[in-house]
PDB file of C-alpha atoms in Angstrom:
ATOM      1  CA  MET A   1      93.815 125.866  82.895  1.00  0.00           C
ATOM      2  CA  GLU A   2      91.182 125.999  80.176  1.00  0.00           C
ATOM      3  CA  MET A   3      89.638 122.957  78.539  1.00  0.00           C
ATOM      4  CA  GLY A   4      87.461 123.103  75.452  1.00  0.00           C
ATOM      5  CA  GLY A   5      84.059 121.476  75.382  1.00  0.00           C
ATOM      6  CA  VAL A   6      83.262 121.693  79.070  1.00  0.00           C
ATOM      7  CA  GLY A   7      79.849 123.140  78.317  1.00  0.00           C
ATOM      8  CA  ASN A   8      78.584 119.534  78.253  1.00  0.00           C
ATOM      9  CA  ASP A   9      79.690 118.858  81.809  1.00  0.00           C
ATOM     10  CA  ASP A  10      77.541 116.906  84.225  1.00  0.00           C
ATOM     11  CA  HIS A  11      77.004 119.609  86.838  1.00  0.00           C
ATOM     12  CA  SER A  12      76.891 118.566  90.445  1.00  0.00           C
ATOM     13  CA  SER A  13      74.029 119.790  92.591  1.00  0.00           C
ATOM     14  CA  GLY A  14      74.714 123.420  93.272  1.00  0.00           C
ATOM     15  CA  GLY A  15      74.995 123.941  89.499  1.00  0.00           C
ATOM     16  CA  GLY A  16      76.732 126.699  87.656  1.00  0.00           C
ATOM     17  CA  GLY A  17      80.270 125.384  87.969  1.00  0.00           C
ATOM     18  CA  GLY A  18      81.090 124.383  84.437  1.00  0.00           C
ATOM     19  CA  GLY A  19      79.615 126.893  82.044  1.00  0.00           C
ATOM     20  CA  GLY A  20      82.003 128.641  79.703  1.00  0.00           C
ATOM     21  CA  GLY A  21      82.519 132.244  78.651  1.00  0.00           C
ATOM     22  CA  ASP A  22      82.101 133.952  82.031  1.00  0.00           C
ATOM     23  CA  GLY A  23      85.678 135.229  82.127  1.00  0.00           C
ATOM     24  CA  ARG A  24      86.769 133.241  85.168  1.00  0.00           C
ATOM     25  CA  GLU A  25      89.868 131.108  85.244  1.00  0.00           C
ATOM     26  CA  HIS A  26      89.005 127.464  84.691  1.00  0.00           C
ATOM     27  CA  VAL A  27      90.820 124.728  86.620  1.00  0.00           C
ATOM     28  CA  VAL A  28      90.588 121.167  85.291  1.00  0.00           C
ATOM     29  CA  MET A  29      91.495 118.357  87.686  1.00  0.00           C
ATOM     30  CA  PHE A  30      92.091 114.702  86.800  1.00  0.00           C
ATOM     31  CA  PRO A  31      92.713 112.627  89.952  1.00  0.00           C
ATOM     32  CA  PHE A  32      94.034 109.095  89.984  1.00  0.00           C
ATOM     33  CA  MET A  33      90.920 106.921  89.786  1.00  0.00           C
ATOM     34  CA  ALA A  34      90.791 105.587  93.338  1.00  0.00           C
ATOM     35  CA  LYS A  35      88.654 106.979  96.144  1.00  0.00           C
ATOM     36  CA  GLY A  36      91.585 107.585  98.453  1.00  0.00           C
ATOM     37  CA  HIS A  37      93.199 109.798  95.817  1.00  0.00           C
ATOM     38  CA  THR A  38      89.951 111.435  94.751  1.00  0.00           C
ATOM     39  CA  VAL A  39      88.863 112.722  98.170  1.00  0.00           C
ATOM     40  CA  PRO A  40      91.692 115.288  98.577  1.00  0.00           C
ATOM     41  CA  VAL A  41      91.045 116.514  95.031  1.00  0.00           C
ATOM     42  CA  ILE A  42      87.383 117.011  95.932  1.00  0.00           C
ATOM     43  CA  HIS A  43      88.437 119.112  98.921  1.00  0.00           C
ATOM     44  CA  LEU A  44      90.828 121.170  96.787  1.00  0.00           C
ATOM     45  CA  ALA A  45      88.197 121.629  94.081  1.00  0.00           C
ATOM     46  CA  GLY A  46      85.742 122.948  96.650  1.00  0.00           C
ATOM     47  CA  ALA A  47      88.329 125.374  98.025  1.00  0.00           C
ATOM     48  CA  LEU A  48      89.141 126.705  94.554  1.00  0.00           C
ATOM     49  CA  SER A  49      85.482 127.110  93.625  1.00  0.00           C
ATOM     50  CA  ARG A  50      84.863 129.169  96.756  1.00  0.00           C
ATOM     51  CA  ARG A  51      87.618 131.500  95.528  1.00  0.00           C
ATOM     52  CA  GLY A  52      85.582 132.225  92.409  1.00  0.00           C
ATOM     53  CA  LEU A  53      87.282 129.809  90.020  1.00  0.00           C
ATOM     54  CA  ARG A  54      85.461 127.486  87.668  1.00  0.00           C
ATOM     55  CA  VAL A  55      86.428 123.891  88.434  1.00  0.00           C
ATOM     56  CA  THR A  56      85.854 120.717  86.430  1.00  0.00           C
ATOM     57  CA  ILE A  57      86.834 117.260  87.664  1.00  0.00           C
ATOM     58  CA  LEU A  58      87.446 114.597  85.030  1.00  0.00           C
ATOM     59  CA  THR A  59      86.314 111.146  86.078  1.00  0.00           C
ATOM     60  CA  THR A  60      85.002 107.829  84.803  1.00  0.00           C
ATOM     61  CA  PRO A  61      81.338 106.763  84.675  1.00  0.00           C
ATOM     62  CA  ALA A  62      81.948 104.288  87.507  1.00  0.00           C
ATOM     63  CA  ASN A  63      83.393 106.952  89.821  1.00  0.00           C
ATOM     64  CA  ALA A  64      80.952 109.738  88.923  1.00  0.00           C
ATOM     65  CA  PRO A  65      78.234 108.711  91.460  1.00  0.00           C
ATOM     66  CA  PHE A  66      80.754 108.842  94.310  1.00  0.00           C
ATOM     67  CA  LEU A  67      81.863 112.305  93.228  1.00  0.00           C
ATOM     68  CA  ARG A  68      78.295 113.567  92.968  1.00  0.00           C
ATOM     69  CA  ARG A  69      77.562 112.422  96.528  1.00  0.00           C
ATOM     70  CA  SER A  70      80.707 114.137  97.757  1.00  0.00           C
ATOM     71  CA  LEU A  71      79.962 117.512  96.148  1.00  0.00           C
ATOM     72  CA  PRO A  72      76.525 118.369  97.561  1.00  0.00           C
ATOM     73  CA  ARG A  73      76.795 122.172  97.598  1.00  0.00           C
ATOM     74  CA  ARG A  74      79.974 123.025  95.767  1.00  0.00           C
ATOM     75  CA  ARG A  75      79.922 124.658  92.374  1.00  0.00           C
ATOM     76  CA  VAL A  76      82.102 122.028  90.744  1.00  0.00           C
ATOM     77  CA  SER A  77      81.397 120.297  87.424  1.00  0.00           C
ATOM     78  CA  LEU A  78      82.004 116.684  86.500  1.00  0.00           C
ATOM     79  CA  LEU A  79      82.990 115.434  83.077  1.00  0.00           C
ATOM     80  CA  SER A  80      82.822 111.662  82.576  1.00  0.00           C
ATOM     81  CA  LEU A  81      85.356 110.128  80.205  1.00  0.00           C
ATOM     82  CA  PRO A  82      84.446 106.534  79.349  1.00  0.00           C
ATOM     83  CA  PHE A  83      87.282 104.252  78.330  1.00  0.00           C
ATOM     84  CA  PRO A  84      87.020 102.033  75.238  1.00  0.00           C
ATOM     85  CA  SER A  85      86.225  98.396  75.903  1.00  0.00           C
ATOM     86  CA  HIS A  86      88.581  95.522  75.210  1.00  0.00           C
ATOM     87  CA  PRO A  87      87.564  91.842  75.291  1.00  0.00           C
ATOM     88  CA  ARG A  88      90.560  90.843  77.438  1.00  0.00           C
ATOM     89  CA  LEU A  89      90.193  93.634  80.000  1.00  0.00           C
ATOM     90  CA  PRO A  90      87.548  94.341  82.689  1.00  0.00           C
ATOM     91  CA  PRO A  91      84.554  96.398  81.521  1.00  0.00           C
ATOM     92  CA  ALA A  92      85.349 100.030  80.879  1.00  0.00           C
ATOM     93  CA  SER A  93      82.944 101.093  83.617  1.00  0.00           C
ATOM     94  CA  SER A  94      84.645  99.016  86.316  1.00  0.00           C
ATOM     95  CA  PRO A  95      86.417 100.951  89.065  1.00  0.00           C
ATOM     96  CA  PRO A  96      89.997  99.883  89.842  1.00  0.00           C
ATOM     97  CA  THR A  97      88.909  98.332  93.140  1.00  0.00           C
ATOM     98  CA  THR A  98      87.014  95.579  91.316  1.00  0.00           C
ATOM     99  CA  SER A  99      89.754  94.571  88.902  1.00  0.00           C
ATOM    100  CA  PRO A 100      91.102  91.073  89.569  1.00  0.00           C
ATOM    101  CA  PRO A 101      94.744  90.664  90.579  1.00  0.00           C
ATOM    102  CA  ILE A 102      97.206  89.771  87.836  1.00  0.00           C
ATOM    103  CA  PRO A 103      98.113  86.067  88.090  1.00  0.00           C
ATOM    104  CA  PRO A 104     101.776  85.067  88.096  1.00  0.00           C
ATOM    105  CA  THR A 105     103.287  84.068  84.781  1.00  0.00           C
ATOM    106  CA  SER A 106     103.337  80.398  83.893  1.00  0.00           C
ATOM    107  CA  THR A 107     106.260  80.663  81.470  1.00  0.00           C
ATOM    108  CA  PRO A 108     108.970  78.205  82.574  1.00  0.00           C
ATOM    109  CA  PRO A 109     112.485  79.631  82.994  1.00  0.00           C
ATOM    110  CA  SER A 110     113.801  77.230  80.346  1.00  0.00           C
ATOM    111  CA  SER A 111     111.776  79.006  77.650  1.00  0.00           C
ATOM    112  CA  ALA A 112     113.200  82.423  78.476  1.00  0.00           C
ATOM    113  CA  PRO A 113     115.667  83.844  75.931  1.00  0.00           C
ATOM    114  CA  PRO A 114     119.335  83.367  76.781  1.00  0.00           C
ATOM    115  CA  ARG A 115     121.035  86.248  78.529  1.00  0.00           C
ATOM    116  CA  SER A 116     123.517  86.615  75.690  1.00  0.00           C
ATOM    117  CA  SER A 117     120.709  87.607  73.320  1.00  0.00           C
ATOM    118  CA  ALA A 118     119.476  90.424  75.559  1.00  0.00           C
ATOM    119  CA  PRO A 119     120.576  93.949  74.585  1.00  0.00           C
ATOM    120  CA  ARG A 120     123.147  95.561  76.836  1.00  0.00           C
ATOM    121  CA  SER A 121     121.085  98.735  76.944  1.00  0.00           C
ATOM    122  CA  ALA A 122     117.394  99.368  76.454  1.00  0.00           C
ATOM    123  CA  ALA A 123     117.911 103.056  75.703  1.00  0.00           C
ATOM    124  CA  SER A 124     120.674 105.452  74.792  1.00  0.00           C
ATOM    125  CA  TYR A 125     121.016 108.914  76.281  1.00  0.00           C
ATOM    126  CA  SER A 126     123.673 110.016  73.802  1.00  0.00           C
ATOM    127  CA  ASN A 127     122.711 113.311  72.141  1.00  0.00           C
ATOM    128  CA  SER A 128     119.068 112.751  73.067  1.00  0.00           C
ATOM    129  CA  SER A 129     118.651 115.533  75.618  1.00  0.00           C
ATOM    130  CA  PRO A 130     120.323 118.840  76.461  1.00  0.00           C
ATOM    131  CA  THR A 131     120.385 117.805  80.121  1.00  0.00           C
ATOM    132  CA  PRO A 132     123.038 115.483  81.555  1.00  0.00           C
ATOM    133  CA  PRO A 133     122.233 111.751  81.689  1.00  0.00           C
ATOM    134  CA  PRO A 134     121.060 110.263  84.990  1.00  0.00           C
ATOM    135  CA  PRO A 135     123.793 109.391  87.480  1.00  0.00           C
ATOM    136  CA  PRO A 136     124.620 105.726  88.127  1.00  0.00           C
ATOM    137  CA  LEU A 137     122.096 103.982  90.343  1.00  0.00           C
ATOM    138  CA  ALA A 138     123.080 102.562  93.712  1.00  0.00           C
ATOM    139  CA  ARG A 139     124.364  98.994  93.496  1.00  0.00           C
ATOM    140  CA  SER A 140     122.913  98.020  96.866  1.00  0.00           C
ATOM    141  CA  ALA A 141     119.216  97.830  97.714  1.00  0.00           C
ATOM    142  CA  SER A 142     119.837  97.243 101.400  1.00  0.00           C
ATOM    143  CA  SER A 143     117.914 100.361 102.384  1.00  0.00           C
ATOM    144  CA  PRO A 144     114.471 101.203 100.997  1.00  0.00           C
ATOM    145  CA  THR A 145     115.346 104.890 101.357  1.00  0.00           C
ATOM    146  CA  SER A 146     118.533 104.837  99.291  1.00  0.00           C
ATOM    147  CA  TYR A 147     118.519 107.565  96.691  1.00  0.00           C
ATOM    148  CA  SER A 148     120.737 109.190  94.105  1.00  0.00           C
ATOM    149  CA  PRO A 149     121.123 112.930  94.855  1.00  0.00           C
ATOM    150  CA  GLY A 150     121.688 113.700  91.178  1.00  0.00           C
ATOM    151  CA  PHE A 151     118.043 112.913  90.462  1.00  0.00           C
ATOM    152  CA  TYR A 152     116.835 115.841  92.547  1.00  0.00           C
ATOM    153  CA  ARG A 153     117.508 118.376  89.829  1.00  0.00           C
ATOM    154  CA  GLY A 154     119.833 118.640  86.879  1.00  0.00           C
ATOM    155  CA  GLY A 155     122.162 121.611  86.564  1.00  0.00           C
ATOM    156  CA  GLY A 156     120.976 124.675  84.678  1.00  0.00           C
ATOM    157  CA  GLY A 157     117.343 124.564  85.841  1.00  0.00           C
ATOM    158  CA  GLY A 158     116.109 122.845  82.692  1.00  0.00           C
ATOM    159  CA  GLY A 159     113.249 120.849  84.252  1.00  0.00           C
ATOM    160  CA  GLY A 160     109.601 121.831  84.562  1.00  0.00           C
ATOM    161  CA  GLY A 161     109.547 124.569  81.929  1.00  0.00           C
ATOM    162  CA  GLY A 162     109.767 127.243  84.629  1.00  0.00           C
ATOM    163  CA  ALA A 163     106.351 126.368  86.097  1.00  0.00           C
ATOM    164  CA  ARG A 164     105.857 126.912  89.813  1.00  0.00           C
ATOM    165  CA  ALA A 165     104.544 124.293  92.182  1.00  0.00           C
ATOM    166  CA  TRP A 166     103.169 124.667  95.699  1.00  0.00           C
ATOM    167  CA  LEU A 167     102.588 122.047  98.344  1.00  0.00           C
ATOM    168  CA  VAL A 168      99.074 122.330  99.778  1.00  0.00           C
ATOM    169  CA  GLY A 169      97.340 120.361 102.476  1.00  0.00           C
ATOM    170  CA  PRO A 170      96.395 118.409 104.354  1.00  0.00           C
ATOM    171  CA  MET A 171      93.149 119.161 102.562  1.00  0.00           C
ATOM    172  CA  SER A 172      91.158 117.243 105.179  1.00  0.00           C
ATOM    173  CA  LEU A 173      91.748 120.075 107.685  1.00  0.00           C
ATOM    174  CA  LEU A 174      90.400 122.663 105.267  1.00  0.00           C
ATOM    175  CA  ALA A 175      87.435 120.436 104.456  1.00  0.00           C
ATOM    176  CA  ALA A 176      86.524 120.091 108.138  1.00  0.00           C
ATOM    177  CA  ARG A 177      86.523 123.863 108.602  1.00  0.00           C
ATOM    178  CA  VAL A 178      84.483 124.518 105.467  1.00  0.00           C
ATOM    179  CA  ASN A 179      81.946 121.834 106.345  1.00  0.00           C
ATOM    180  CA  ALA A 180      81.440 123.461 109.742  1.00  0.00           C
ATOM    181  CA  GLU A 181      81.024 126.926 108.204  1.00  0.00           C
ATOM    182  CA  GLU A 182      78.579 125.754 105.525  1.00  0.00           C
ATOM    183  CA  GLU A 183      76.757 123.257 107.772  1.00  0.00           C
ATOM    184  CA  GLU A 184      77.488 120.423 105.375  1.00  0.00           C
ATOM    185  CA  ASP A 185      77.420 116.793 106.425  1.00  0.00           C
ATOM    186  CA  PRO A 186      80.788 115.361 105.298  1.00  0.00           C
ATOM    187  CA  ASP A 187      80.276 111.993 106.934  1.00  0.00           C
ATOM    188  CA  HIS A 188      78.390 109.961 104.374  1.00  0.00           C
ATOM    189  CA  ASP A 189      78.290 106.816 106.476  1.00  0.00           C
ATOM    190  CA  PRO A 190      75.958 104.126 105.113  1.00  0.00           C
ATOM    191  CA  GLU A 191      77.688 101.411 107.171  1.00  0.00           C
ATOM    192  CA  GLY A 192      77.114 103.110 110.534  1.00  0.00           C
ATOM    193  CA  CYS A 193      80.812 103.356 111.412  1.00  0.00           C
ATOM    194  CA  LEU A 194      80.499 106.482 113.535  1.00  0.00           C
ATOM    195  CA  ALA A 195      77.510 105.154 115.465  1.00  0.00           C
ATOM    196  CA  TRP A 196      79.512 102.015 116.252  1.00  0.00           C
ATOM    197  CA  LEU A 197      82.420 104.117 117.514  1.00  0.00           C
ATOM    198  CA  ASP A 198      80.041 106.132 119.702  1.00  0.00           C
ATOM    199  CA  GLU A 199      79.509 102.976 121.759  1.00  0.00           C
ATOM    200  CA  HIS A 200      83.173 102.764 122.815  1.00  0.00           C
ATOM    201  CA  ARG A 201      85.380 104.565 125.301  1.00  0.00           C
ATOM    202  CA  PRO A 202      87.881 107.248 124.225  1.00  0.00           C
ATOM    203  CA  GLY A 203      91.006 105.770 122.665  1.00  0.00           C
ATOM    204  CA  GLU A 204      89.736 102.206 122.971  1.00  0.00           C
ATOM    205  CA  ALA A 205      89.155 101.246 119.332  1.00  0.00           C
ATOM    206  CA  VAL A 206      91.562 100.505 116.486  1.00  0.00           C
ATOM    207  CA  TYR A 207      90.836 101.515 112.905  1.00  0.00           C
ATOM    208  CA  VAL A 208      92.201  99.246 110.155  1.00  0.00           C
ATOM    209  CA  ALA A 209      92.375  99.988 106.418  1.00  0.00           C
ATOM    210  CA  PHE A 210      94.811  98.977 103.705  1.00  0.00           C
ATOM    211  CA  GLY A 211      93.721 101.250 100.873  1.00  0.00           C
ATOM    212  CA  THR A 212      92.132 100.420  97.548  1.00  0.00           C
ATOM    213  CA  GLN A 213      95.100  99.570  95.327  1.00  0.00           C
ATOM    214  CA  ALA A 214      97.165  96.829  96.976  1.00  0.00           C
ATOM    215  CA  HIS A 215      95.809  93.285  96.847  1.00  0.00           C
ATOM    216  CA  VAL A 216      95.795  91.530 100.220  1.00  0.00           C
ATOM    217  CA  ALA A 217      95.252  87.780  99.923  1.00  0.00           C
ATOM    218  CA  ASP A 218      92.381  86.290 101.898  1.00  0.00           C
ATOM    219  CA  ALA A 219      94.835  84.114 103.837  1.00  0.00           C
ATOM    220  CA  GLN A 220      96.640  87.264 104.944  1.00  0.00           C
ATOM    221  CA  LEU A 221      93.344  88.785 106.002  1.00  0.00           C
ATOM    222  CA  ASP A 222      92.740  85.710 108.166  1.00  0.00           C
ATOM    223  CA  GLU A 223      96.088  86.245 109.884  1.00  0.00           C
ATOM    224  CA  ALA A 224      95.409  89.944 110.380  1.00  0.00           C
ATOM    225  CA  ALA A 225      92.012  89.097 111.868  1.00  0.00           C
ATOM    226  CA  HIS A 226      93.617  86.698 114.359  1.00  0.00           C
ATOM    227  CA  GLY A 227      95.979  89.472 115.412  1.00  0.00           C
ATOM    228  CA  LEU A 228      93.206  92.019 115.817  1.00  0.00           C
ATOM    229  CA  VAL A 229      91.055  89.635 117.852  1.00  0.00           C
ATOM    230  CA  GLY A 230      94.056  88.718 119.994  1.00  0.00           C
ATOM    231  CA  SER A 231      94.858  92.374 120.698  1.00  0.00           C
ATOM    232  CA  GLY A 232      91.862  92.628 123.002  1.00  0.00           C
ATOM    233  CA  HIS A 233      90.785  95.946 121.470  1.00  0.00           C
ATOM    234  CA  PRO A 234      87.573  96.613 119.576  1.00  0.00           C
ATOM    235  CA  PHE A 235      88.357  97.306 115.933  1.00  0.00           C
ATOM    236  CA  LEU A 236      86.712  98.877 112.921  1.00  0.00           C
ATOM    237  CA  TRP A 237      88.090  97.321 109.739  1.00  0.00           C
ATOM    238  CA  ALA A 238      87.488  98.535 106.181  1.00  0.00           C
ATOM    239  CA  VAL A 239      87.970  95.436 103.999  1.00  0.00           C
ATOM    240  CA  ARG A 240      88.300  95.687 100.239  1.00  0.00           C
ATOM    241  CA  SER A 241      88.149  91.965  99.377  1.00  0.00           C
ATOM    242  CA  GLU A 242      84.814  90.736  98.065  1.00  0.00           C
ATOM    243  CA  THR A 243      85.788  87.075  98.476  1.00  0.00           C
ATOM    244  CA  TRP A 244      87.126  86.981 102.022  1.00  0.00           C
ATOM    245  CA  ALA A 245      85.042  84.746 104.277  1.00  0.00           C
ATOM    246  CA  PRO A 246      86.847  83.896 107.533  1.00  0.00           C
ATOM    247  CA  PRO A 247      86.300  80.443 109.059  1.00  0.00           C
ATOM    248  CA  ALA A 248      83.279  80.153 111.331  1.00  0.00           C
ATOM    249  CA  PRO A 249      85.151  80.277 114.682  1.00  0.00           C
ATOM    250  CA  LEU A 250      87.147  83.322 113.571  1.00  0.00           C
ATOM    251  CA  ALA A 251      84.047  84.997 112.134  1.00  0.00           C
ATOM    252  CA  ALA A 252      82.315  84.641 115.495  1.00  0.00           C
ATOM    253  CA  GLN A 253      85.275  86.231 117.278  1.00  0.00           C
ATOM    254  CA  ILE A 254      85.334  89.090 114.789  1.00  0.00           C
ATOM    255  CA  GLN A 255      81.629  89.723 115.275  1.00  0.00           C
ATOM    256  CA  SER A 256      81.989  89.856 119.054  1.00  0.00           C
ATOM    257  CA  ARG A 257      85.023  92.139 119.018  1.00  0.00           C
ATOM    258  CA  GLY A 258      84.925  94.252 115.870  1.00  0.00           C
ATOM    259  CA  LYS A 259      83.024  95.634 112.916  1.00  0.00           C
ATOM    260  CA  ILE A 260      83.830  94.795 109.290  1.00  0.00           C
ATOM    261  CA  VAL A 261      82.970  97.412 106.659  1.00  0.00           C
ATOM    262  CA  ARG A 262      82.709  96.207 103.061  1.00  0.00           C
ATOM    263  CA  GLY A 263      81.486  99.453 101.549  1.00  0.00           C
ATOM    264  CA  TRP A 264      82.477 103.078 101.948  1.00  0.00           C
ATOM    265  CA  ALA A 265      83.998 104.144 105.263  1.00  0.00           C
ATOM    266  CA  PRO A 266      84.369 107.878 106.074  1.00  0.00           C
ATOM    267  CA  GLN A 267      88.017 107.569 107.024  1.00  0.00           C
ATOM    268  CA  ASN A 268      88.651 111.196 107.915  1.00  0.00           C
ATOM    269  CA  ALA A 269      85.701 111.263 110.306  1.00  0.00           C
ATOM    270  CA  ILE A 270      86.668 107.872 111.749  1.00  0.00           C
ATOM    271  CA  LEU A 271      90.212 109.008 112.497  1.00  0.00           C
ATOM    272  CA  GLY A 272      88.844 112.149 114.100  1.00  0.00           C
ATOM    273  CA  HIS A 273      86.551 110.188 116.422  1.00  0.00           C
ATOM    274  CA  VAL A 274      87.524 110.229 120.080  1.00  0.00           C
ATOM    275  CA  ALA A 275      87.080 106.449 120.402  1.00  0.00           C
ATOM    276  CA  VAL A 276      89.859 105.700 117.898  1.00  0.00           C
ATOM    277  CA  GLY A 277      93.227 105.283 119.569  1.00  0.00           C
ATOM    278  CA  GLY A 278      95.306 104.002 116.654  1.00  0.00           C
ATOM    279  CA  PHE A 279      95.367 103.240 112.951  1.00  0.00           C
ATOM    280  CA  VAL A 280      96.672 100.063 111.271  1.00  0.00           C
ATOM    281  CA  THR A 281      97.498 101.350 107.802  1.00  0.00           C
ATOM    282  CA  HIS A 282      99.173 100.580 104.491  1.00  0.00           C
ATOM    283  CA  CYS A 283     100.843 104.011 104.716  1.00  0.00           C
ATOM    284  CA  GLY A 284      99.368 105.539 101.597  1.00  0.00           C
ATOM    285  CA  TRP A 285     100.259 109.210 101.830  1.00  0.00           C
ATOM    286  CA  ASN A 286      96.674 110.466 102.055  1.00  0.00           C
ATOM    287  CA  SER A 287      95.997 108.075 104.931  1.00  0.00           C
ATOM    288  CA  VAL A 288      99.211 109.159 106.633  1.00  0.00           C
ATOM    289  CA  LEU A 289      98.278 112.836 106.402  1.00  0.00           C
ATOM    290  CA  GLU A 290      94.758 112.236 107.689  1.00  0.00           C
ATOM    291  CA  SER A 291      96.032 110.214 110.641  1.00  0.00           C
ATOM    292  CA  LEU A 292      98.703 112.775 111.522  1.00  0.00           C
ATOM    293  CA  SER A 293      96.133 115.567 111.277  1.00  0.00           C
ATOM    294  CA  ALA A 294      93.885 113.688 113.698  1.00  0.00           C
ATOM    295  CA  GLY A 295      96.788 113.019 116.075  1.00  0.00           C
ATOM    296  CA  LYS A 296      96.455 109.238 115.843  1.00  0.00           C
ATOM    297  CA  PRO A 297      99.529 106.942 115.986  1.00  0.00           C
ATOM    298  CA  MET A 298      99.950 104.372 113.233  1.00  0.00           C
ATOM    299  CA  LEU A 299     100.945 100.734 112.994  1.00  0.00           C
ATOM    300  CA  ALA A 300     102.474 100.473 109.528  1.00  0.00           C
ATOM    301  CA  TRP A 301     102.048  97.644 107.053  1.00  0.00           C
ATOM    302  CA  PRO A 302     103.394  99.125 103.798  1.00  0.00           C
ATOM    303  CA  MET A 303     102.656  97.236 100.597  1.00  0.00           C
ATOM    304  CA  ILE A 304     103.383  99.040  97.322  1.00  0.00           C
ATOM    305  CA  ALA A 305     104.822 102.168  95.734  1.00  0.00           C
ATOM    306  CA  GLU A 306     106.283 104.690  98.187  1.00  0.00           C
ATOM    307  CA  GLN A 307     104.581 103.180 101.227  1.00  0.00           C
ATOM    308  CA  VAL A 308     107.778 101.619 102.618  1.00  0.00           C
ATOM    309  CA  LEU A 309     109.424 105.031 102.522  1.00  0.00           C
ATOM    310  CA  ASN A 310     106.398 106.593 104.221  1.00  0.00           C
ATOM    311  CA  ALA A 311     106.455 103.949 106.954  1.00  0.00           C
ATOM    312  CA  LYS A 312     110.173 104.430 107.577  1.00  0.00           C
ATOM    313  CA  HIS A 313     109.678 108.192 107.789  1.00  0.00           C
ATOM    314  CA  LEU A 314     106.818 107.757 110.253  1.00  0.00           C
ATOM    315  CA  ALA A 315     108.665 105.360 112.523  1.00  0.00           C
ATOM    316  CA  GLU A 316     112.235 106.646 112.419  1.00  0.00           C
ATOM    317  CA  ILE A 317     111.861 110.390 111.847  1.00  0.00           C
ATOM    318  CA  LEU A 318     108.419 111.532 112.995  1.00  0.00           C
ATOM    319  CA  GLY A 319     108.048 108.979 115.769  1.00  0.00           C
ATOM    320  CA  ALA A 320     104.363 108.627 114.913  1.00  0.00           C
ATOM    321  CA  GLY A 321     104.339 104.908 114.248  1.00  0.00           C
TER     322      GLY A 321
END
């Protein structure tokens, strides 16, 4: 994929990745703007660059420093795309992890429009597409894995424009091999997570992380902390909330039993550590792949998106959680 104007890229250390006109194929990557989604893209970008391709990662000014730290020797370019500001939205430079949760609506039900005034259909598929309309959706939501087979692919092969797609990964396995070959240090660990794990016996500790997108209320974090303390196992917990402050008695128990990480935690290295015996996870797919690759069982607490499906697959099909 070629993108015009990449000559102004912010080159990562290692240089040379983003210049134009050298005849190489140019791959442009735009990951979802959360660290958990960005890390596999970084690994893939490094793999492609080592194959002789030019690679540019599009990012935001807030995420660019993290990307620069994660690309110490790879010939990959960064292009920052600032978003326009809006007075009623967080600053354009804010990463998604710092955005406040959306409060519930305060509109009383009595002010809602009557049902009779609502349209019977929000869209019409009549003569709007050469492909057949979607099949009827299931009436029952009793199973989170219910699906409509007709959505897999319409007849006649009309979807995708004939483009091919390949499944690749887990990228964390490739990254571990490359880091060993190139003597890179992949474990940027400012919080000392790995040193803390070194103090514990094999399989003794529990790693806990719920991703960067779902909002977990502080009261729920209190309950989770009580459960972790009561388990009797040492635990390493990556906490996203900037407001959570457990009550003094609970805080003392946490300090004696576990380690709370408020900043960046090198999850792939943590899961690969011999002291970690299990992973309490939100079941984001990247976390699932990293845990499976490390051979660590999971205790699932799915929250949003496809995480319920992932958890069901882990528990009922793979037997890994």
